[in-house]
Short mmCIF file of C-alpha atoms in Angstrom, two decimals:
data_model
loop_
_atom_site.label_atom_id
_atom_site.label_comp_id
_atom_site.label_asym_id
_atom_site.label_seq_id
_atom_site.Cartn_x
_atom_site.Cartn_y
_atom_site.Cartn_z
CA MET M 1 145.43 -58.14 -55.29
CA SER M 2 146.92 -60.47 -57.94
CA SER M 3 143.64 -62.53 -58.11
CA SER M 4 140.33 -61.60 -59.31
CA LEU M 5 138.35 -59.61 -57.06
CA TYR M 6 134.65 -58.74 -57.11
CA ILE M 7 134.29 -54.95 -57.04
CA VAL M 8 131.19 -52.80 -57.06
CA ILE M 9 131.45 -49.21 -57.97
CA ALA M 10 128.80 -46.71 -57.00
CA GLY M 11 128.76 -43.95 -59.30
CA CYS M 12 129.63 -43.75 -62.93
CA GLY M 13 130.99 -40.14 -63.49
CA ARG M 14 134.43 -39.31 -64.58
CA LEU M 15 136.30 -41.47 -61.17
CA GLY M 16 133.75 -44.46 -61.32
CA SER M 17 133.82 -45.14 -64.93
CA LEU M 18 137.92 -44.68 -65.13
CA LEU M 19 138.15 -47.05 -62.22
CA ALA M 20 135.72 -49.62 -63.57
CA ASN M 21 137.27 -49.59 -67.10
CA GLU M 22 140.97 -49.97 -65.15
CA LEU M 23 139.90 -52.62 -62.96
CA SER M 24 137.96 -54.56 -65.52
CA ARG M 25 140.87 -54.49 -67.73
CA GLN M 26 143.27 -55.69 -65.07
CA GLY M 27 140.82 -58.78 -64.98
CA HIS M 28 138.80 -58.02 -61.75
CA SER M 29 134.79 -58.72 -61.95
CA VAL M 30 133.17 -55.24 -61.96
CA VAL M 31 129.64 -54.09 -61.22
CA VAL M 32 128.93 -50.45 -61.62
CA VAL M 33 125.70 -48.63 -60.17
CA ASP M 34 124.21 -45.41 -61.40
CA ARG M 35 120.93 -43.86 -61.27
CA ASN M 36 121.51 -42.27 -64.66
CA GLU M 37 121.97 -44.84 -67.44
CA ALA M 38 123.43 -42.43 -69.79
CA LYS M 39 126.36 -42.31 -67.61
CA PHE M 40 127.34 -45.70 -68.45
CA ALA M 41 128.50 -44.41 -71.96
CA GLY M 42 131.66 -43.40 -70.06
CA LEU M 43 132.51 -47.16 -69.68
CA SER M 44 135.06 -48.41 -72.70
CA ALA M 45 134.32 -50.75 -75.36
CA GLU M 46 136.42 -53.27 -73.67
CA PHE M 47 134.60 -52.95 -69.89
CA GLY M 48 133.67 -56.59 -69.27
CA GLY M 49 131.69 -55.95 -66.39
CA PHE M 50 127.96 -55.48 -65.53
CA THR M 51 125.75 -52.31 -64.83
CA VAL M 52 123.06 -51.63 -62.69
CA VAL M 53 120.67 -48.82 -63.05
CA GLY M 54 118.96 -47.37 -59.70
CA ASP M 55 119.66 -45.11 -56.45
CA ALA M 56 122.52 -46.76 -54.67
CA VAL M 57 121.19 -45.53 -51.57
CA GLU M 58 118.34 -47.85 -51.78
CA SER M 59 119.70 -51.02 -50.47
CA ASP M 60 117.58 -53.02 -52.87
CA VAL M 61 119.66 -51.74 -55.55
CA LEU M 62 122.74 -52.53 -53.56
CA ARG M 63 121.46 -56.26 -53.43
CA GLN M 64 120.71 -56.37 -57.27
CA ALA M 65 124.42 -55.44 -57.71
CA LYS M 66 125.02 -58.64 -55.36
CA THR M 67 127.00 -56.30 -52.90
CA GLY M 68 126.88 -58.77 -50.25
CA GLN M 69 129.16 -61.11 -52.25
CA ALA M 70 131.66 -58.28 -52.93
CA ASP M 71 135.51 -58.08 -52.10
CA CYS M 72 135.62 -54.46 -52.84
CA PHE M 73 133.31 -51.43 -52.72
CA LEU M 74 134.16 -48.06 -54.00
CA ALA M 75 131.63 -44.92 -53.54
CA THR M 76 132.37 -42.63 -56.22
CA THR M 77 129.33 -40.82 -56.69
CA ASN M 78 129.62 -36.65 -56.76
CA TYR M 79 127.87 -36.24 -53.49
CA ASP M 80 129.86 -36.55 -50.50
CA ASN M 81 126.86 -37.55 -48.02
CA VAL M 82 125.84 -40.16 -50.67
CA ASN M 83 129.49 -41.76 -50.49
CA LEU M 84 129.76 -41.66 -46.84
CA MET M 85 126.59 -43.21 -46.41
CA LEU M 86 126.97 -46.09 -49.03
CA ALA M 87 130.36 -46.73 -47.51
CA GLN M 88 128.92 -47.27 -44.04
CA VAL M 89 125.98 -49.34 -45.35
CA ALA M 90 128.35 -51.58 -47.50
CA LYS M 91 130.49 -52.21 -44.45
CA THR M 92 127.83 -52.49 -41.82
CA VAL M 93 125.02 -54.15 -43.69
CA PHE M 94 126.82 -55.97 -46.51
CA ARG M 95 129.98 -56.66 -44.67
CA VAL M 96 132.09 -55.88 -47.85
CA PRO M 97 135.97 -56.28 -46.50
CA LEU M 98 137.33 -53.31 -48.27
CA VAL M 99 135.22 -50.21 -48.55
CA ILE M 100 136.56 -46.63 -49.97
CA ALA M 101 134.50 -43.36 -50.06
CA ARG M 102 135.48 -40.38 -52.14
CA VAL M 103 134.95 -37.17 -49.96
CA PHE M 104 135.55 -33.86 -51.28
CA ASP M 105 134.98 -31.87 -47.92
CA PRO M 106 138.22 -32.47 -45.91
CA SER M 107 136.33 -31.70 -42.65
CA ARG M 108 133.78 -34.11 -43.30
CA GLU M 109 136.46 -36.56 -44.19
CA SER M 110 138.65 -36.35 -40.68
CA VAL M 111 135.46 -37.21 -38.89
CA TYR M 112 134.37 -40.53 -41.09
CA GLN M 113 138.08 -41.44 -40.59
CA GLN M 114 137.53 -41.45 -36.79
CA LEU M 115 134.38 -43.61 -37.31
CA GLY M 116 136.32 -46.15 -39.38
CA VAL M 117 135.47 -45.46 -42.77
CA ALA M 118 138.22 -45.30 -45.37
CA THR M 119 138.32 -42.19 -47.42
CA ILE M 120 140.03 -40.47 -50.18
CA SER M 121 139.87 -36.80 -50.64
CA PRO M 122 140.69 -35.47 -54.15
CA THR M 123 140.72 -31.79 -52.18
CA ARG M 124 143.39 -33.08 -49.85
CA LEU M 125 145.32 -34.93 -52.64
CA SER M 126 145.46 -32.10 -54.95
CA ALA M 127 146.70 -29.64 -52.04
CA LEU M 128 149.45 -31.99 -51.24
CA ALA M 129 150.46 -32.21 -55.28
CA PHE M 130 150.19 -28.24 -55.50
CA GLN M 131 152.46 -28.12 -52.43
CA ALA M 132 154.91 -30.50 -53.49
CA ALA M 133 155.10 -28.80 -56.80
CA ILE M 134 155.68 -25.69 -55.11
CA GLN M 135 158.61 -27.09 -53.33
CA GLN M 136 159.96 -28.77 -56.24
CA GLY M 137 159.50 -25.38 -58.12
CA SER M 138 161.39 -23.15 -55.38
CA ALA M 139 164.20 -25.67 -55.24
CA GLY M 140 164.67 -25.64 -58.98
CA GLN M 141 164.86 -21.79 -58.73
CA ALA M 142 167.13 -21.94 -55.89
CA MET N 1 114.97 -28.02 -24.74
CA ARG N 2 117.23 -26.80 -27.47
CA TYR N 3 116.24 -28.05 -31.05
CA ILE N 4 117.79 -28.19 -34.18
CA LEU N 5 115.86 -28.72 -37.08
CA MET N 6 117.36 -29.52 -40.67
CA GLY N 7 115.05 -29.36 -43.75
CA GLY N 8 112.14 -27.36 -45.12
CA GLY N 9 108.42 -27.53 -45.94
CA LYS N 10 105.47 -28.14 -44.33
CA THR N 11 106.66 -30.79 -41.60
CA ALA N 12 109.61 -28.30 -40.37
CA TYR N 13 107.20 -25.58 -40.21
CA PHE N 14 104.68 -27.18 -37.87
CA LEU N 15 107.23 -29.08 -35.63
CA ALA N 16 109.26 -25.57 -35.63
CA ARG N 17 105.81 -23.81 -34.43
CA ASP N 18 104.69 -26.79 -32.15
CA PHE N 19 108.26 -26.89 -30.11
CA ILE N 20 107.92 -23.15 -30.02
CA SER N 21 104.56 -23.16 -28.63
CA LYS N 22 105.76 -25.51 -25.63
CA GLY N 23 108.48 -23.09 -24.90
CA HIS N 24 111.39 -24.78 -26.54
CA ASN N 25 114.31 -23.01 -28.23
CA VAL N 26 114.40 -24.07 -31.70
CA THR N 27 116.82 -23.37 -34.90
CA LEU N 28 116.10 -24.21 -38.04
CA ILE N 29 118.61 -25.15 -40.86
CA ILE N 30 117.23 -24.69 -44.21
CA ARG N 31 118.89 -24.89 -47.83
CA ASN N 32 116.49 -22.99 -49.86
CA GLY N 33 117.28 -19.36 -49.41
CA ASP N 34 113.85 -17.92 -50.42
CA GLU N 35 112.19 -20.65 -47.93
CA ALA N 36 114.43 -19.58 -45.06
CA ALA N 37 113.91 -15.86 -45.66
CA ALA N 38 110.04 -16.46 -45.58
CA LEU N 39 110.42 -18.60 -42.28
CA SER N 40 112.19 -16.27 -40.40
CA ARG N 41 109.55 -13.91 -40.75
CA GLN N 42 106.90 -16.45 -40.02
CA ILE N 43 108.16 -18.02 -36.70
CA ARG N 44 110.27 -16.76 -33.93
CA ALA N 45 113.04 -19.18 -34.45
CA THR N 46 116.75 -18.79 -35.48
CA VAL N 47 116.79 -19.52 -39.32
CA LEU N 48 119.94 -20.31 -40.96
CA HIS N 49 120.36 -20.85 -44.74
CA GLY N 50 122.45 -23.31 -45.91
CA ASP N 51 123.75 -27.13 -45.69
CA GLY N 52 122.60 -28.94 -42.54
CA SER N 53 125.68 -31.48 -43.18
CA ASP N 54 128.36 -28.75 -43.19
CA PRO N 55 130.20 -28.84 -40.12
CA VAL N 56 130.57 -24.83 -39.95
CA LEU N 57 126.92 -24.39 -40.06
CA LEU N 58 126.13 -27.07 -37.33
CA GLU N 59 128.38 -25.14 -35.10
CA ASP N 60 126.91 -21.75 -35.96
CA ALA N 61 123.42 -23.46 -35.19
CA GLY N 62 124.46 -24.09 -31.72
CA ALA N 63 125.01 -28.01 -32.13
CA ARG N 64 127.26 -27.96 -29.13
CA ARG N 65 124.57 -26.66 -26.78
CA ALA N 66 121.56 -28.43 -28.50
CA ASP N 67 119.69 -31.60 -26.96
CA VAL N 68 117.88 -33.03 -29.90
CA PHE N 69 118.96 -33.01 -34.01
CA LEU N 70 116.05 -33.63 -36.33
CA ALA N 71 116.65 -34.35 -39.86
CA LEU N 72 113.68 -33.87 -42.07
CA THR N 73 115.31 -33.39 -45.51
CA PRO N 74 113.82 -35.84 -48.45
CA HIS N 75 117.46 -37.33 -48.59
CA ASP N 76 118.33 -40.13 -46.58
CA GLU N 77 122.01 -39.59 -47.11
CA ASP N 78 122.02 -35.97 -45.83
CA ASN N 79 119.92 -36.89 -42.83
CA LEU N 80 122.42 -39.64 -41.95
CA VAL N 81 125.39 -37.37 -42.17
CA ALA N 82 124.00 -34.35 -40.93
CA CYS N 83 123.09 -36.54 -37.76
CA GLN N 84 126.28 -38.42 -37.21
CA LEU N 85 128.60 -34.91 -37.36
CA ALA N 86 126.13 -33.61 -35.17
CA GLN N 87 126.72 -36.65 -32.91
CA SER N 88 130.38 -37.23 -33.25
CA MET N 89 131.82 -33.59 -33.67
CA PHE N 90 129.40 -31.65 -31.16
CA GLY N 91 128.37 -34.56 -28.97
CA LEU N 92 124.63 -33.70 -29.62
CA PRO N 93 122.89 -36.32 -27.31
CA ARG N 94 119.54 -37.25 -29.27
CA THR N 95 119.34 -37.51 -33.11
CA ILE N 96 116.33 -38.23 -35.02
CA ALA N 97 116.08 -38.75 -38.95
CA VAL N 98 113.38 -39.14 -41.14
CA VAL N 99 113.96 -41.66 -43.62
CA ASN N 100 112.34 -42.47 -47.18
CA ASP N 101 113.34 -45.77 -47.84
CA PRO N 102 111.88 -48.08 -45.11
CA GLU N 103 114.69 -50.21 -44.95
CA ASN N 104 116.98 -47.35 -43.75
CA GLU N 105 115.17 -47.45 -40.54
CA ALA N 106 116.89 -50.21 -38.89
CA ILE N 107 120.09 -49.37 -40.91
CA PHE N 108 120.36 -45.62 -39.56
CA GLN N 109 119.70 -47.33 -35.84
CA GLN N 110 122.69 -49.48 -36.72
CA LEU N 111 124.73 -46.79 -37.72
CA GLY N 112 124.35 -44.76 -34.41
CA ILE N 113 120.97 -42.76 -35.07
CA THR N 114 119.02 -42.33 -31.97
CA VAL N 115 115.53 -42.88 -33.66
CA ALA N 116 114.99 -43.24 -37.52
CA VAL N 117 111.16 -42.88 -38.73
CA SER N 118 109.77 -43.79 -42.05
CA ALA N 119 106.64 -42.27 -42.80
CA THR N 120 106.18 -45.00 -45.52
CA ARG N 121 106.22 -47.42 -42.95
CA ILE N 122 104.16 -45.77 -40.24
CA ILE N 123 101.25 -45.34 -43.08
CA THR N 124 101.53 -48.94 -44.20
CA THR N 125 100.98 -50.35 -40.88
CA LEU N 126 98.35 -48.52 -39.86
CA ILE N 127 96.44 -49.18 -43.02
CA GLU N 128 96.92 -53.00 -42.76
CA GLU N 129 95.78 -52.71 -38.97
CA GLN N 130 92.60 -50.81 -39.88
CA THR N 131 91.68 -53.01 -42.79
CA THR N 132 92.73 -56.38 -41.23
CA PHE N 133 91.07 -56.12 -38.03
CA GLY N 134 87.74 -54.12 -36.99
CA ALA N 135 88.09 -54.85 -33.37
CA ILE N 136 91.71 -54.70 -33.05
CA THR N 137 93.24 -51.41 -33.07
CA ASN N 138 96.51 -49.49 -31.95
CA LEU N 139 98.69 -52.51 -32.30
CA PHE N 140 102.23 -51.33 -31.39
CA PRO N 141 105.68 -53.07 -30.59
CA VAL N 142 107.50 -52.44 -27.12
CA ALA N 143 111.03 -53.21 -26.74
CA GLU N 144 111.87 -54.14 -30.47
CA GLY N 145 108.50 -56.18 -30.80
CA ARG N 146 109.59 -58.46 -27.97
CA ILE N 147 105.95 -57.16 -26.40
CA VAL N 148 102.71 -56.31 -28.13
CA VAL N 149 100.27 -53.76 -27.19
CA THR N 150 96.80 -54.17 -28.64
CA GLU N 151 93.64 -52.75 -27.86
CA VAL N 152 90.79 -55.42 -28.65
CA ARG N 153 86.84 -54.62 -28.48
CA LEU N 154 84.61 -57.49 -27.15
CA ASP N 155 81.58 -57.84 -29.76
CA ALA N 156 78.43 -59.60 -28.96
CA ASP N 157 79.77 -62.97 -29.99
CA ALA N 158 82.71 -62.78 -27.84
CA PRO N 159 83.46 -66.13 -25.94
CA ALA N 160 84.99 -64.22 -22.75
CA LEU N 161 81.62 -62.02 -22.58
CA GLU N 162 80.30 -62.40 -18.90
CA LYS N 163 83.31 -64.20 -17.59
CA THR N 164 85.96 -63.17 -14.94
CA LEU N 165 89.60 -62.95 -15.98
CA GLN N 166 90.84 -65.69 -13.69
CA SER N 167 88.27 -68.05 -15.41
CA LEU N 168 89.70 -67.29 -18.94
CA LYS N 169 92.92 -68.87 -18.54
CA LEU N 170 94.83 -66.87 -20.49
CA PRO N 171 98.23 -68.09 -21.78
CA GLU N 172 101.39 -66.97 -19.68
CA GLY N 173 102.98 -64.20 -21.24
CA ALA N 174 99.29 -62.32 -21.89
CA LEU N 175 98.12 -59.74 -19.71
CA VAL N 176 94.60 -57.62 -19.71
CA ALA N 177 96.32 -54.57 -18.55
CA GLY N 178 93.38 -52.08 -18.67
CA ILE N 179 89.75 -52.16 -19.54
CA LEU N 180 87.96 -48.97 -21.39
CA ARG N 181 84.13 -49.24 -20.37
CA GLY N 182 82.25 -46.49 -21.56
CA GLU N 183 83.97 -43.32 -19.98
CA THR N 184 85.36 -45.41 -17.13
CA VAL N 185 88.90 -47.06 -16.91
CA ILE N 186 89.14 -49.91 -14.95
CA VAL N 187 92.42 -51.80 -13.68
CA PRO N 188 91.42 -54.99 -13.68
CA ARG N 189 91.77 -57.72 -11.04
CA GLY N 190 91.03 -61.43 -11.51
CA SER N 191 87.27 -61.06 -10.29
CA THR N 192 86.85 -58.19 -13.06
CA GLN N 193 83.98 -59.63 -15.12
CA LEU N 194 84.34 -58.91 -18.94
CA GLN N 195 81.02 -57.17 -20.67
CA GLN N 196 80.05 -56.31 -24.29
CA SER N 197 81.56 -53.51 -25.94
CA ASP N 198 84.56 -53.66 -23.48
CA ARG N 199 87.74 -52.49 -24.86
CA LEU N 200 90.59 -54.17 -23.57
CA ILE N 201 94.17 -53.03 -23.37
CA LEU N 202 96.02 -56.44 -23.83
CA VAL N 203 100.12 -56.85 -23.42
CA THR N 204 101.20 -59.80 -24.81
CA GLN N 205 104.59 -61.69 -26.17
CA PRO N 206 104.29 -62.18 -29.78
CA GLY N 207 104.20 -66.11 -29.54
CA ASN N 208 100.86 -65.91 -26.96
CA TYR N 209 99.30 -63.03 -29.11
CA GLY N 210 97.14 -65.39 -31.19
CA GLU N 211 95.83 -67.59 -28.40
CA ALA N 212 94.82 -64.75 -26.13
CA LEU N 213 93.00 -63.01 -28.90
CA ARG N 214 91.36 -66.75 -29.39
CA ILE N 215 90.18 -67.10 -25.95
CA LEU N 216 88.93 -63.28 -25.59
CA MET N 217 87.61 -62.98 -29.24
CA GLY N 218 86.79 -66.53 -30.70
CA GLU N 219 87.98 -68.27 -33.65
CA ASP N 220 87.44 -65.73 -36.13
CA ALA N 221 90.08 -63.53 -34.44
#
């Protein structure tokens, strides 16, 4: 991942804006899509990418973001179903090589992993982190 | 048949009522609690309150035994995910989704939904047909548009009047499959003669559609 990638991020909430700022700082070309323009306030002053206002569930909005040319598509809205749909559209219709969706619900996540959608579940990651912290804590006490 | 309908509103209500009157078994999944409570008193269906894209609720709704899943909410993403979960987790054979963005019709079918329907597209098509051709109606595509079925009315100036079908020399790939003459229905043969006000059921491949129309109705068609 050393060379510059073209990355589309759908959803400019806490996770989306954090990723957009960080990836832009690393020198990647980033386009962020959100249906609420006010959310772009979360982008840092150094953010060098572009923003598109619109509902990414409309294919037309994804085309405006030039999703067809993207190397990577990240679905980071607050809605599992939106992310799951966007990931599949980015992969199947726009043929983006690397697509990742955030999915809170672990049971939904496992179904879509079987369908070939790459997902990251904050719920599952937190559970693992808690368990690791418990193990460390109890090891420290022993 | 066992139907599961996800989504509220008038469409869900009237569809559910229609299915029940035809003797089908209906389960409704409705997100709004008040609406769910009201509907459960109005119709003889099982009504569940909750999110239809939640696997636990789908299981409770009997997704394992259902034959058809219909997703009718105004949110395309919820309709897609609910249909996909019903299919892949519970093996539901037929899923039907309403889509708002007409483009999602093709996309949803590509993503495995059995049928995706866009009300916008249907209304647009109807309006275009009705306004463009007075004498041509019911244009609908079969086999992904490789065959077109049209109803054509022969007016007083149609060149095909008083002629037999075999003398018309319709192009290859065009067929008059039926004639509606007043109250009678004729399955035509080559010797059948066409009359004014006949309504022809024309089956064509798209490439031959224009030529067939010109032979039957004249250059204006």
